[in-house]
Structure formats: C-alpha cells, structure tokens
PDB file of C-alpha atoms in Angstrom:
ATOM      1  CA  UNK A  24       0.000   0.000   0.000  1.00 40.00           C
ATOM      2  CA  UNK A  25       2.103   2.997   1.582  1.00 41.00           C
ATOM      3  CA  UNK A  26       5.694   3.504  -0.133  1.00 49.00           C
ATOM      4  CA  UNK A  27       7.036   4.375   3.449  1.00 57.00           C
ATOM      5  CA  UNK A  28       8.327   0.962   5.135  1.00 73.00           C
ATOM      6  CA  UNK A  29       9.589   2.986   8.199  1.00 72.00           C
ATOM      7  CA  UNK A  30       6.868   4.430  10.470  1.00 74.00           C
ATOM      8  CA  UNK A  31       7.461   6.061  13.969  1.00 79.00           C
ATOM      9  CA  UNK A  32       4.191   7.381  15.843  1.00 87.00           C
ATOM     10  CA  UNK A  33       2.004   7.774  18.994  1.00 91.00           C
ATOM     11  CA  UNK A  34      -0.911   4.733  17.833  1.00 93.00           C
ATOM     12  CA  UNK A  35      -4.384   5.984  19.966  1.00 95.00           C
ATOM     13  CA  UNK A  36      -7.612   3.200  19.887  1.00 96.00           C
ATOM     14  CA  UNK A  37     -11.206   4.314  20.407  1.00 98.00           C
ATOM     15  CA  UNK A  38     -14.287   1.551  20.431  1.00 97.00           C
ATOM     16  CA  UNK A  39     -17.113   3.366  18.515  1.00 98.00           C
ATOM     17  CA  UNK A  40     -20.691   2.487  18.252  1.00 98.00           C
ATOM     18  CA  UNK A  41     -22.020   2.218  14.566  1.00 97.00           C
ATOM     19  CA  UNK A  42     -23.823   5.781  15.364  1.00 98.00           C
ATOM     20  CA  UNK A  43     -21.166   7.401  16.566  1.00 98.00           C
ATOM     21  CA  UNK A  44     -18.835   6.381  13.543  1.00 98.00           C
ATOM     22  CA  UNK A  45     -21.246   7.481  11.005  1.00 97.00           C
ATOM     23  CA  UNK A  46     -21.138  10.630  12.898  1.00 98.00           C
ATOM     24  CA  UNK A  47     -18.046  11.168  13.047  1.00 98.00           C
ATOM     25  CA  UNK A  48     -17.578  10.168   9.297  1.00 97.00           C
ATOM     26  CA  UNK A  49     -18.565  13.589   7.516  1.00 97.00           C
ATOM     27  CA  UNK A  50     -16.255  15.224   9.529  1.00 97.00           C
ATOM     28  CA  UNK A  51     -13.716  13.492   8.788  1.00 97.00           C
ATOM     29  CA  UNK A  52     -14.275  14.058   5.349  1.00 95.00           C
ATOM     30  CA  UNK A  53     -14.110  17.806   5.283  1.00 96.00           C
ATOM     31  CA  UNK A  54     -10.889  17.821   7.172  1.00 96.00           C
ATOM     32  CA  UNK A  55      -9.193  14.470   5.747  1.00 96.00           C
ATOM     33  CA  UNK A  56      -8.816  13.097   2.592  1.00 93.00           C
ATOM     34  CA  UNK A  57      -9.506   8.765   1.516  1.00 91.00           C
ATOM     35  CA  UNK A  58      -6.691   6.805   1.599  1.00 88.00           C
ATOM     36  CA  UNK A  59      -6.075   5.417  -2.339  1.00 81.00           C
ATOM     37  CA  UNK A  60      -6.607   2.673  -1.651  1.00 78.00           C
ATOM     38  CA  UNK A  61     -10.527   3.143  -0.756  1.00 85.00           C
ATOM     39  CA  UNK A  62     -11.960   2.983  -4.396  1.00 81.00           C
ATOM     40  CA  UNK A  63     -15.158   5.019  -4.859  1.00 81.00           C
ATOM     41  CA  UNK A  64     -14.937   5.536  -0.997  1.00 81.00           C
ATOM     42  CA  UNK A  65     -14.986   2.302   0.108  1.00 87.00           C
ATOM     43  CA  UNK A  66     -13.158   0.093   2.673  1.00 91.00           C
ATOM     44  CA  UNK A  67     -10.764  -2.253   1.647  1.00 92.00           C
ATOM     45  CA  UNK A  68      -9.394  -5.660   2.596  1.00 92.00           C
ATOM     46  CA  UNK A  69      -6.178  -6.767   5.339  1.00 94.00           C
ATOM     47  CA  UNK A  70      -5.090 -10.198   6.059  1.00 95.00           C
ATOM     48  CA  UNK A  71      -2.178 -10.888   8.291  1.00 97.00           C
ATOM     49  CA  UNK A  72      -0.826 -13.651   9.621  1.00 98.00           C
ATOM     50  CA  UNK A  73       0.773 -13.200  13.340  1.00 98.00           C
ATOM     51  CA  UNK A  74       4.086 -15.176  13.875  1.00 98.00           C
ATOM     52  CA  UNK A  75       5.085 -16.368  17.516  1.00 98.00           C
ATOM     53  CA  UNK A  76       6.301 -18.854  19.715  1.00 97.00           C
ATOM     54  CA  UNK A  77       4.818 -22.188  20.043  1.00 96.00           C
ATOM     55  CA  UNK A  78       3.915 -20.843  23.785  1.00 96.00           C
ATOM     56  CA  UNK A  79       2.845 -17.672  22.782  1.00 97.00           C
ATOM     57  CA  UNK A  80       5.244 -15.614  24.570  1.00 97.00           C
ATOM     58  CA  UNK A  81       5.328 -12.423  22.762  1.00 97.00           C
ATOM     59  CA  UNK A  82       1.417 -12.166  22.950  1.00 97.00           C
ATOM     60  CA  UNK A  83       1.508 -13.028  26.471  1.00 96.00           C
ATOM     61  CA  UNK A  84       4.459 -10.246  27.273  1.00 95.00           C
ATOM     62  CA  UNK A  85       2.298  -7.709  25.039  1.00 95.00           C
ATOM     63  CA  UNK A  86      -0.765  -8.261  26.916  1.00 93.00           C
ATOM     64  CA  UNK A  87       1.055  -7.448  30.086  1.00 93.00           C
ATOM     65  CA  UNK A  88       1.398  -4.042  28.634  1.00 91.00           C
ATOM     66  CA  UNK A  89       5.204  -3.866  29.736  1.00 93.00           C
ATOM     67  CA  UNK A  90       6.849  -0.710  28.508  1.00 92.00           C
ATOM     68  CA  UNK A  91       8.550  -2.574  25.385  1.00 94.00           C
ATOM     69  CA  UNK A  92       7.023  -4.984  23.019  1.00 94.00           C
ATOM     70  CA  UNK A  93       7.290  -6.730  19.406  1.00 95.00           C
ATOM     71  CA  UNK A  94       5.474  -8.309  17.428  1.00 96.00           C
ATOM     72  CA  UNK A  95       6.121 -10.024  13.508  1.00 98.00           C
ATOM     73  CA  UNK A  96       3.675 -10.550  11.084  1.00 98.00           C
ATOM     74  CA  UNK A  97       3.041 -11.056   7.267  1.00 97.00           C
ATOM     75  CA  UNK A  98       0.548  -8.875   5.755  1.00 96.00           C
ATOM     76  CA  UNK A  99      -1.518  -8.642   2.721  1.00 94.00           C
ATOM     77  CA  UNK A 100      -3.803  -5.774   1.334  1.00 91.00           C
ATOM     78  CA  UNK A 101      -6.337  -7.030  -1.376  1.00 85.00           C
ATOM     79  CA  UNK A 102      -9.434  -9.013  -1.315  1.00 79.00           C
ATOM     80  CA  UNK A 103      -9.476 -12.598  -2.256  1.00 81.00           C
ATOM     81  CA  UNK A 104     -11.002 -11.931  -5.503  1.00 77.00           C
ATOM     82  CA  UNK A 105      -8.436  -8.830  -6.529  1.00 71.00           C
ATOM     83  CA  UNK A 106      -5.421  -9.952  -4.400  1.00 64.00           C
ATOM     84  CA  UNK A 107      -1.995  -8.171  -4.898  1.00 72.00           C
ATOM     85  CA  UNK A 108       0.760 -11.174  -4.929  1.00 81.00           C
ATOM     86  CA  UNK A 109       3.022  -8.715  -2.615  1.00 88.00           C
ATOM     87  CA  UNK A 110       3.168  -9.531   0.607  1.00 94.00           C
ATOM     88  CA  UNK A 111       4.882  -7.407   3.487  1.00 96.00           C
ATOM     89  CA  UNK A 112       6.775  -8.949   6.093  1.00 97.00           C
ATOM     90  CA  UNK A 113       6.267  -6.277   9.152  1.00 97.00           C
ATOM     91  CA  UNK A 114       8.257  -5.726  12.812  1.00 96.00           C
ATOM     92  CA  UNK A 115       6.462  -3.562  15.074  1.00 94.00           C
ATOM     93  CA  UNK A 116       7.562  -2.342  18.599  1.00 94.00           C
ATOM     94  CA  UNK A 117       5.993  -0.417  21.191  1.00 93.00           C
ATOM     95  CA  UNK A 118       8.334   1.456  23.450  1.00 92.00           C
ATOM     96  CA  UNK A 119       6.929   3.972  26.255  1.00 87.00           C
ATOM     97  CA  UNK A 120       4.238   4.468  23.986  1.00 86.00           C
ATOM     98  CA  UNK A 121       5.855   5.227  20.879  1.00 91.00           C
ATOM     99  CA  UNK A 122       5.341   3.046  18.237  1.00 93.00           C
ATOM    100  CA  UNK A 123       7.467   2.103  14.929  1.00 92.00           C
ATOM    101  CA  UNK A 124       6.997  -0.300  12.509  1.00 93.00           C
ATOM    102  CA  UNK A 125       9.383  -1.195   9.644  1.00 94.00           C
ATOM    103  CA  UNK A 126       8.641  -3.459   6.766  1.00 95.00           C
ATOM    104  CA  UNK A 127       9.833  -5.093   3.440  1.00 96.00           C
ATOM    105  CA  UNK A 128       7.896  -6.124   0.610  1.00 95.00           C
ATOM    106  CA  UNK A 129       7.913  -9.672  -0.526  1.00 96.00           C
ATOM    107  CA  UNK A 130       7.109 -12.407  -2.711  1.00 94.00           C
ATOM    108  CA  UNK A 131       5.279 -14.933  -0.837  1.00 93.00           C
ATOM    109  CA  UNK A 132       7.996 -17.463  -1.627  1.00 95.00           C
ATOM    110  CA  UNK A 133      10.426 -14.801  -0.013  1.00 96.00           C
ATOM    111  CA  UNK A 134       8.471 -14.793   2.876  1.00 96.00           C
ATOM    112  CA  UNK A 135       8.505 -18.584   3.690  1.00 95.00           C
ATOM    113  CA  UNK A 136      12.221 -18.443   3.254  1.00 96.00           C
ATOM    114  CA  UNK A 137      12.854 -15.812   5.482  1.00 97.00           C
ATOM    115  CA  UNK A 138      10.272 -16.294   8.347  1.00 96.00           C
ATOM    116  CA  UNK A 139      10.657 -20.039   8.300  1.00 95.00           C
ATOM    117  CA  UNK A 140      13.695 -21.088   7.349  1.00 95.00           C
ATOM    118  CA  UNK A 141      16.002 -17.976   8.127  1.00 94.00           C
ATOM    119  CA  UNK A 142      16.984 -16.919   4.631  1.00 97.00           C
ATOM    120  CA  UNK A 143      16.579 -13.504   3.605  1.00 97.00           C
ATOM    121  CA  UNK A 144      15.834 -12.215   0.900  1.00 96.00           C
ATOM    122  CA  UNK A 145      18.540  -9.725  -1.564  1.00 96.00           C
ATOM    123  CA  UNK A 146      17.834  -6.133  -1.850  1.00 96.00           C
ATOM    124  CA  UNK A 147      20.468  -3.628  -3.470  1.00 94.00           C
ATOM    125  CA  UNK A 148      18.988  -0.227  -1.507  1.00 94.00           C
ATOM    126  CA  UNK A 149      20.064   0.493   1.855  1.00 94.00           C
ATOM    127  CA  UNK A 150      16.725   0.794   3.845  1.00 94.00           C
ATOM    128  CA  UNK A 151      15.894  -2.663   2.533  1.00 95.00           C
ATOM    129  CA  UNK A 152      18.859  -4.025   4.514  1.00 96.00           C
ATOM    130  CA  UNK A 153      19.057  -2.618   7.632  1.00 96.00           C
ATOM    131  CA  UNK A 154      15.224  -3.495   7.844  1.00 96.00           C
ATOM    132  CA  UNK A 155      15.931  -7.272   6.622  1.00 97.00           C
ATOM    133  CA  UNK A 156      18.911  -7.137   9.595  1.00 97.00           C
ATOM    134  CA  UNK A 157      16.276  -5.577  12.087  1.00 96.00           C
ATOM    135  CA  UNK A 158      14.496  -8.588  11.337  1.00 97.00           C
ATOM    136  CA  UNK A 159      17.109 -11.231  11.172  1.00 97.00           C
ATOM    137  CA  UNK A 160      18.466 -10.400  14.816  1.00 96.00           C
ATOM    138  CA  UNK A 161      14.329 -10.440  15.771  1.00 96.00           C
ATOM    139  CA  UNK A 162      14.243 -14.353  14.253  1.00 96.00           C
ATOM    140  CA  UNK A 163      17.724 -14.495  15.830  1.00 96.00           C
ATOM    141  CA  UNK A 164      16.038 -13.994  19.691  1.00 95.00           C
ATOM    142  CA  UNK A 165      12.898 -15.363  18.745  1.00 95.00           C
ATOM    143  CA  UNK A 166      11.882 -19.125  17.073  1.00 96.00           C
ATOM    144  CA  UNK A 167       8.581 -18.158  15.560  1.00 97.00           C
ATOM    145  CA  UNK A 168       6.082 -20.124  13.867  1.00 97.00           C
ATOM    146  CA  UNK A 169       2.958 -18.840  12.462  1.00 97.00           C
ATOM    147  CA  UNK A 170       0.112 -18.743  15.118  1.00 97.00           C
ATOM    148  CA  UNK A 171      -2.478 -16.402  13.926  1.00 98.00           C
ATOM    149  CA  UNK A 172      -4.809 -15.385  11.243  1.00 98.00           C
ATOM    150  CA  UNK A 173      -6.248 -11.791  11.664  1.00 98.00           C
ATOM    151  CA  UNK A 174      -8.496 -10.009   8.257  1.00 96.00           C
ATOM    152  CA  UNK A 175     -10.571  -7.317   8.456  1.00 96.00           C
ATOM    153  CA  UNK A 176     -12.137  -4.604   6.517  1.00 95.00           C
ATOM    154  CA  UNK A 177     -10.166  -1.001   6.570  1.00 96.00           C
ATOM    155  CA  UNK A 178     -11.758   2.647   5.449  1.00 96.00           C
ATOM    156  CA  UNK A 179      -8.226   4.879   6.016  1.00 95.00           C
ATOM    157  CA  UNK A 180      -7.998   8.795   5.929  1.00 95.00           C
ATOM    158  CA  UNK A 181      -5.245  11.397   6.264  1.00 93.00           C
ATOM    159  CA  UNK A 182      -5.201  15.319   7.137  1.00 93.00           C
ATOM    160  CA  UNK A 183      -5.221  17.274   4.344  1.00 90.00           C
ATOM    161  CA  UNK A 184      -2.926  20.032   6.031  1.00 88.00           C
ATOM    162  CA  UNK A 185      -1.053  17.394   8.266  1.00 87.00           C
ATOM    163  CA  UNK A 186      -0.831  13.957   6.274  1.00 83.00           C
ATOM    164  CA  UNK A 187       1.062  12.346   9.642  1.00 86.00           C
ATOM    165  CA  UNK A 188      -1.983  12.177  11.083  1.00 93.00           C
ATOM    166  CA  UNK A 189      -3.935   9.284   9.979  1.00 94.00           C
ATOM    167  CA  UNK A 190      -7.109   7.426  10.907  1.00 96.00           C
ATOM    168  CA  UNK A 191      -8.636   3.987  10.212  1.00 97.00           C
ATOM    169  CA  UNK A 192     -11.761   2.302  10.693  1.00 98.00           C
ATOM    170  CA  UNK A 193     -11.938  -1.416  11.035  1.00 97.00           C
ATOM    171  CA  UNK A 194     -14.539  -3.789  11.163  1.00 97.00           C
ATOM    172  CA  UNK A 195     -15.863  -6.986  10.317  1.00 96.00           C
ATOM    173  CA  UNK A 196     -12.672  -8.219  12.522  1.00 97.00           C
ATOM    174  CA  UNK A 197     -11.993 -12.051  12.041  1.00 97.00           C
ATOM    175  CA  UNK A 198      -9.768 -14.311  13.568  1.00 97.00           C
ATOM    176  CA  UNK A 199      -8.485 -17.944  13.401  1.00 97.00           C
ATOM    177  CA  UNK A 200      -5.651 -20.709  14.481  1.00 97.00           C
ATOM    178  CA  UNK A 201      -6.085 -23.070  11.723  1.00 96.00           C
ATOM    179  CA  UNK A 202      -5.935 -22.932   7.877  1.00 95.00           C
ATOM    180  CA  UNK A 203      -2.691 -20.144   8.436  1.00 96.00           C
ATOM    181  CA  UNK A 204      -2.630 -19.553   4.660  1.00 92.00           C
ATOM    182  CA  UNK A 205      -3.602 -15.774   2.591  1.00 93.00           C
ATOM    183  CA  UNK A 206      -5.764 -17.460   0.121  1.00 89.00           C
ATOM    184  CA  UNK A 207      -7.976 -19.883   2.498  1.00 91.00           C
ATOM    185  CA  UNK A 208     -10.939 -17.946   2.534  1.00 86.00           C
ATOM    186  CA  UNK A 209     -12.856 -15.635   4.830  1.00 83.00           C
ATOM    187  CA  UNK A 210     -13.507 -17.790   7.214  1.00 91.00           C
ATOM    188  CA  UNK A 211     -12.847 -17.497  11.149  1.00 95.00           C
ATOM    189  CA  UNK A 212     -13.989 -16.135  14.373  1.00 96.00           C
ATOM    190  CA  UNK A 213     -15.672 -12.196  14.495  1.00 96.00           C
ATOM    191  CA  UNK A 214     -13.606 -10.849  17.557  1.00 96.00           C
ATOM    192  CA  UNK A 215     -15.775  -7.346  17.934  1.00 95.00           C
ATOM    193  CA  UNK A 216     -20.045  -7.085  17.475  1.00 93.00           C
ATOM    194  CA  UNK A 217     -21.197  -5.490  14.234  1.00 93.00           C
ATOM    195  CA  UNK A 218     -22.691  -2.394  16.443  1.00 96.00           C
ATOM    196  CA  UNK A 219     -19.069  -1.425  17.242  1.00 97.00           C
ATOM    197  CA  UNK A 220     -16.263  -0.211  15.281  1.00 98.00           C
ATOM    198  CA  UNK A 221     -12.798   0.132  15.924  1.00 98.00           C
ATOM    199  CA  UNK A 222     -10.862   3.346  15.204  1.00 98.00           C
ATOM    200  CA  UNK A 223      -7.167   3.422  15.444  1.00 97.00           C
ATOM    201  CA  UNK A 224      -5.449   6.886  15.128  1.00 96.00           C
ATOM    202  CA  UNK A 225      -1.371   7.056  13.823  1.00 94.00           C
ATOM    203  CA  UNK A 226      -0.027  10.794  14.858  1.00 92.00           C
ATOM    204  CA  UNK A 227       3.107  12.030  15.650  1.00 87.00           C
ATOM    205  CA  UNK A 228       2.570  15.009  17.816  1.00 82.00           C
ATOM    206  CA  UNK A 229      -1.176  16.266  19.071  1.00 86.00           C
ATOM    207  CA  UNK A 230      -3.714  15.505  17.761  1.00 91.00           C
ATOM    208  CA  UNK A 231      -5.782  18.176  15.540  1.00 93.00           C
ATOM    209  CA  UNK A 232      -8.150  20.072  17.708  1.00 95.00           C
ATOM    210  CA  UNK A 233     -11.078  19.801  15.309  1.00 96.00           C
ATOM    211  CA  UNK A 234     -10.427  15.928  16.375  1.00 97.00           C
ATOM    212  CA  UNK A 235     -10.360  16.389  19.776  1.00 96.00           C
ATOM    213  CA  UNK A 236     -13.610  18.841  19.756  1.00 97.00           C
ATOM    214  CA  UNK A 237     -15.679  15.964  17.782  1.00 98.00           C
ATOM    215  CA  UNK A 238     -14.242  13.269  20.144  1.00 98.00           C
ATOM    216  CA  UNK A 239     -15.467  15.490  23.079  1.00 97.00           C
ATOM    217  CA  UNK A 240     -18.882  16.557  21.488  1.00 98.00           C
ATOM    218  CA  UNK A 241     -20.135  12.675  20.335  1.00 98.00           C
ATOM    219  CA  UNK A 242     -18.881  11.305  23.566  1.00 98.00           C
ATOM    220  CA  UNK A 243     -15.943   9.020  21.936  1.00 98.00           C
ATOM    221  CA  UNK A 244     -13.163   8.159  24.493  1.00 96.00           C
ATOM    222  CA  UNK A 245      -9.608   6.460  24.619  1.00 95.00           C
ATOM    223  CA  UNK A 246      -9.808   3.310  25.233  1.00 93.00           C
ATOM    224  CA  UNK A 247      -7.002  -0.118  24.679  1.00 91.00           C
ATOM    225  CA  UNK A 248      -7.433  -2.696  22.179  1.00 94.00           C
ATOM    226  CA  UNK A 249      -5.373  -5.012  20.479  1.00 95.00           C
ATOM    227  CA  UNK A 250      -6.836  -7.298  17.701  1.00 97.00           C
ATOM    228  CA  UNK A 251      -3.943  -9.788  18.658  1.00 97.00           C
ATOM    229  CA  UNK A 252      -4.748  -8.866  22.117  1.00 96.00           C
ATOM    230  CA  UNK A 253      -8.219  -9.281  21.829  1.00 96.00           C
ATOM    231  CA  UNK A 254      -7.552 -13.064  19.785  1.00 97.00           C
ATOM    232  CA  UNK A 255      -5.623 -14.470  22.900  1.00 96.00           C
ATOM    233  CA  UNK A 256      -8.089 -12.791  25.500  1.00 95.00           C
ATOM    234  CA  UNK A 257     -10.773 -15.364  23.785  1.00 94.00           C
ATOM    235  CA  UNK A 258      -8.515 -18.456  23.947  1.00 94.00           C
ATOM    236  CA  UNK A 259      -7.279 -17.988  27.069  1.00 93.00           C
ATOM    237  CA  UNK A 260     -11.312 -18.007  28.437  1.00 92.00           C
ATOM    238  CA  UNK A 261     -12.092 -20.973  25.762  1.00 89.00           C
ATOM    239  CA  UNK A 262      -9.322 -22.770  27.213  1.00 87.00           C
ATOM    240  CA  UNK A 263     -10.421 -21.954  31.137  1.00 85.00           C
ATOM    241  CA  UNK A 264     -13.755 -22.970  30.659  1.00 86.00           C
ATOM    242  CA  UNK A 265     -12.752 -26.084  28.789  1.00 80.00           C
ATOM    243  CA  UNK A 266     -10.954 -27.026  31.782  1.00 77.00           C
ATOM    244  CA  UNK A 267     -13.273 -26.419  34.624  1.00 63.00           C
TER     245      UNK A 267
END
C-alpha cells in the first residue's frame, strides 16, 4: 500500500458504536482526505498472519502491557477476488508508547524463506537491509512459527494540512488458528459485534483540535485494544472454561 516501510508514531484506539462512527464520518471528510486505496470511498481488505512462539510468549508479554514490546507478522492488502501477490513482512515495537513499525515487501515465496527457514531475501537499496537485519536479529532472539490469522475490513484517511496524522476504521474483525494460509478464505472467528467499530489513530505530535472537539462533542473516548490482544483474551477463556 504505503511507499514508506519505516513508520514512527504515537498509535491511539477508540471503540465506537455504529452511530457514533457514522457521525463522526462527515467530519472526517471535510478535514481528511480517503486513503487510495478506498476505491469510490470504500473500505478495503487486510489479512495478516501473526508469527510467535509455540507458547505464545510475545502475545503473552504484550498483553502485560510492559513498557517494550514486538510483534512479527506477514501482511496482505487485497481481497481474495483482486489480491496483490506482494506480501509485506512487518516488525512492530511499542516502546513507552511510541510506536514504529518497519517493513519489506515480498514475494510470498520470499516470505517462507525468510520467516521459516532464516533466509533472507537480496535487496540492493540500503533501507531494505538494515530493515531485513532488524528482522534477522528479531528471528535471531525469537523461534517463531505462524500462530495467527487476523483479516478485516479497513476505510483509512489522512489530514489534508497534516498527512502524519492518519485514521482507520476497522470492522468486520476475524480471527483464526487453523488454515494459516492468505488465500484460504474468509472464514474465522468475528472478535468485535457489528454495532461497534474500531478506530485506530497514527499521529506524531497532538492531535488536531477539530479531532479532539468531535471526540469530546459525540462522547468518543480512549480506550485499549489489540486485535492480537483481543484473539488471545478469547482463547485464554475458551481454554479456562474447557478445563473447569
């Protein structure tokens, strides 16, 4: 999607009620502009597949909310009937708040090299290598495997006047353990109702204060979520009340 593969921001959730997005929406519109990607002003399509330890560790540190965590995943924009072939392997850390995120663009077949069996892949500009090292000293500390499968529908904006700060909307939020592949189908677990949608918000400083004055006037608050988060939360009950 983007052409940046190096992103460094403050990353701010808010849990919306259908009513209040589609209130929020026309605002948004007169101060933002679509994302590209959102043909004719529609959303369009994510699938990413989460890669961790067999025991889950980095999911379990992150949902600890300890001042640093990482996380690896492939990613792939596209639905399943217009897919892109590129696929983006992605590192993403979370330190005292800040967030930054660097990725490479892949073949698939590069992918399964890399992730699985530790082969990267060749790139000739500099920013491609010192993110494929980033990653090789993360698969260095950490013997992943992929765990999860995480899609959902996107409508993204950015400022007109400030284009760092960016906005999504994401819903229809589905998850899964089994069938870890891009091209299986839409099939899985919804992890968030249909009367609720999930806005995440990328800035680098403040945010605008046109924002902050609709946030304040349609009741919308700061709140935590974490689709991997959110996954995990769901086994881990499955899993208690299968034991009891």
């Amino acid at each position: 999607m983007d052409t940046v593969n190096v992103f460094k921001r403050y990353e701010k959730k808010f849990i919306m009620t259908r009513a209040q997005a589609e209130a929020l929406l026309p605002i948004i519109r007169t101060h933002m502009c679509e994302d590209p990607f959102c043909l004719n002003g529609q959303s369009y399509f994510v699938r990413n597949i989460y890669w961790d330890t067999e025991d889950n560790d980095l999911i379990r540190l992150s949902v600890e909310k300890p001042p640093y965590k990482e996380k690896i995943r492939l990613r792939k924009y596209g639905t399943y009937e217009h897919s892109n072939p590129e696929v983006y392997i992605e590192i993403k850390k979370k330190i005292t708040g800040i967030v930054t995120k660097r990725r490479i663009s892949v073949t698939p077949a590069e992918a399964e090299n890399f992730l699985a069996r530790g082969k990267p892949p060749q790139r000739e500009d500099y920013q491609s290598q010192q993110i494929i090292a980033e990653i090789c000293y993360f698969l260095s500390t950490h013997k992943v495997v992929p765990k999860v499968f995480i899609s959902y529908d996107r409508l993204a904006f950015f400022d007109k006047d400030n284009p760092e700060f960016r906005l999504t909307y994401d819903t229809n939020i589905t998850t899964r353990r089994d069938h870890l592949d891009f091209e299986y189908g839409p099939v899985g677990e919804s992890i968030m109702d249909s009367e609720h949608v999930l806005m995440e918000v990328k800035v680098h400083d403040a945010m605008p204060l046109w924002f902050a004055h609709s946030l304040s006037e349609l009741g919308i608050y700061l709140g935590s979520f974490s689709k991997y988060g959110k996954e995990f939360e769901i086994l881990k009950r499955k899993e208690l009340i299968e034991n009891v």
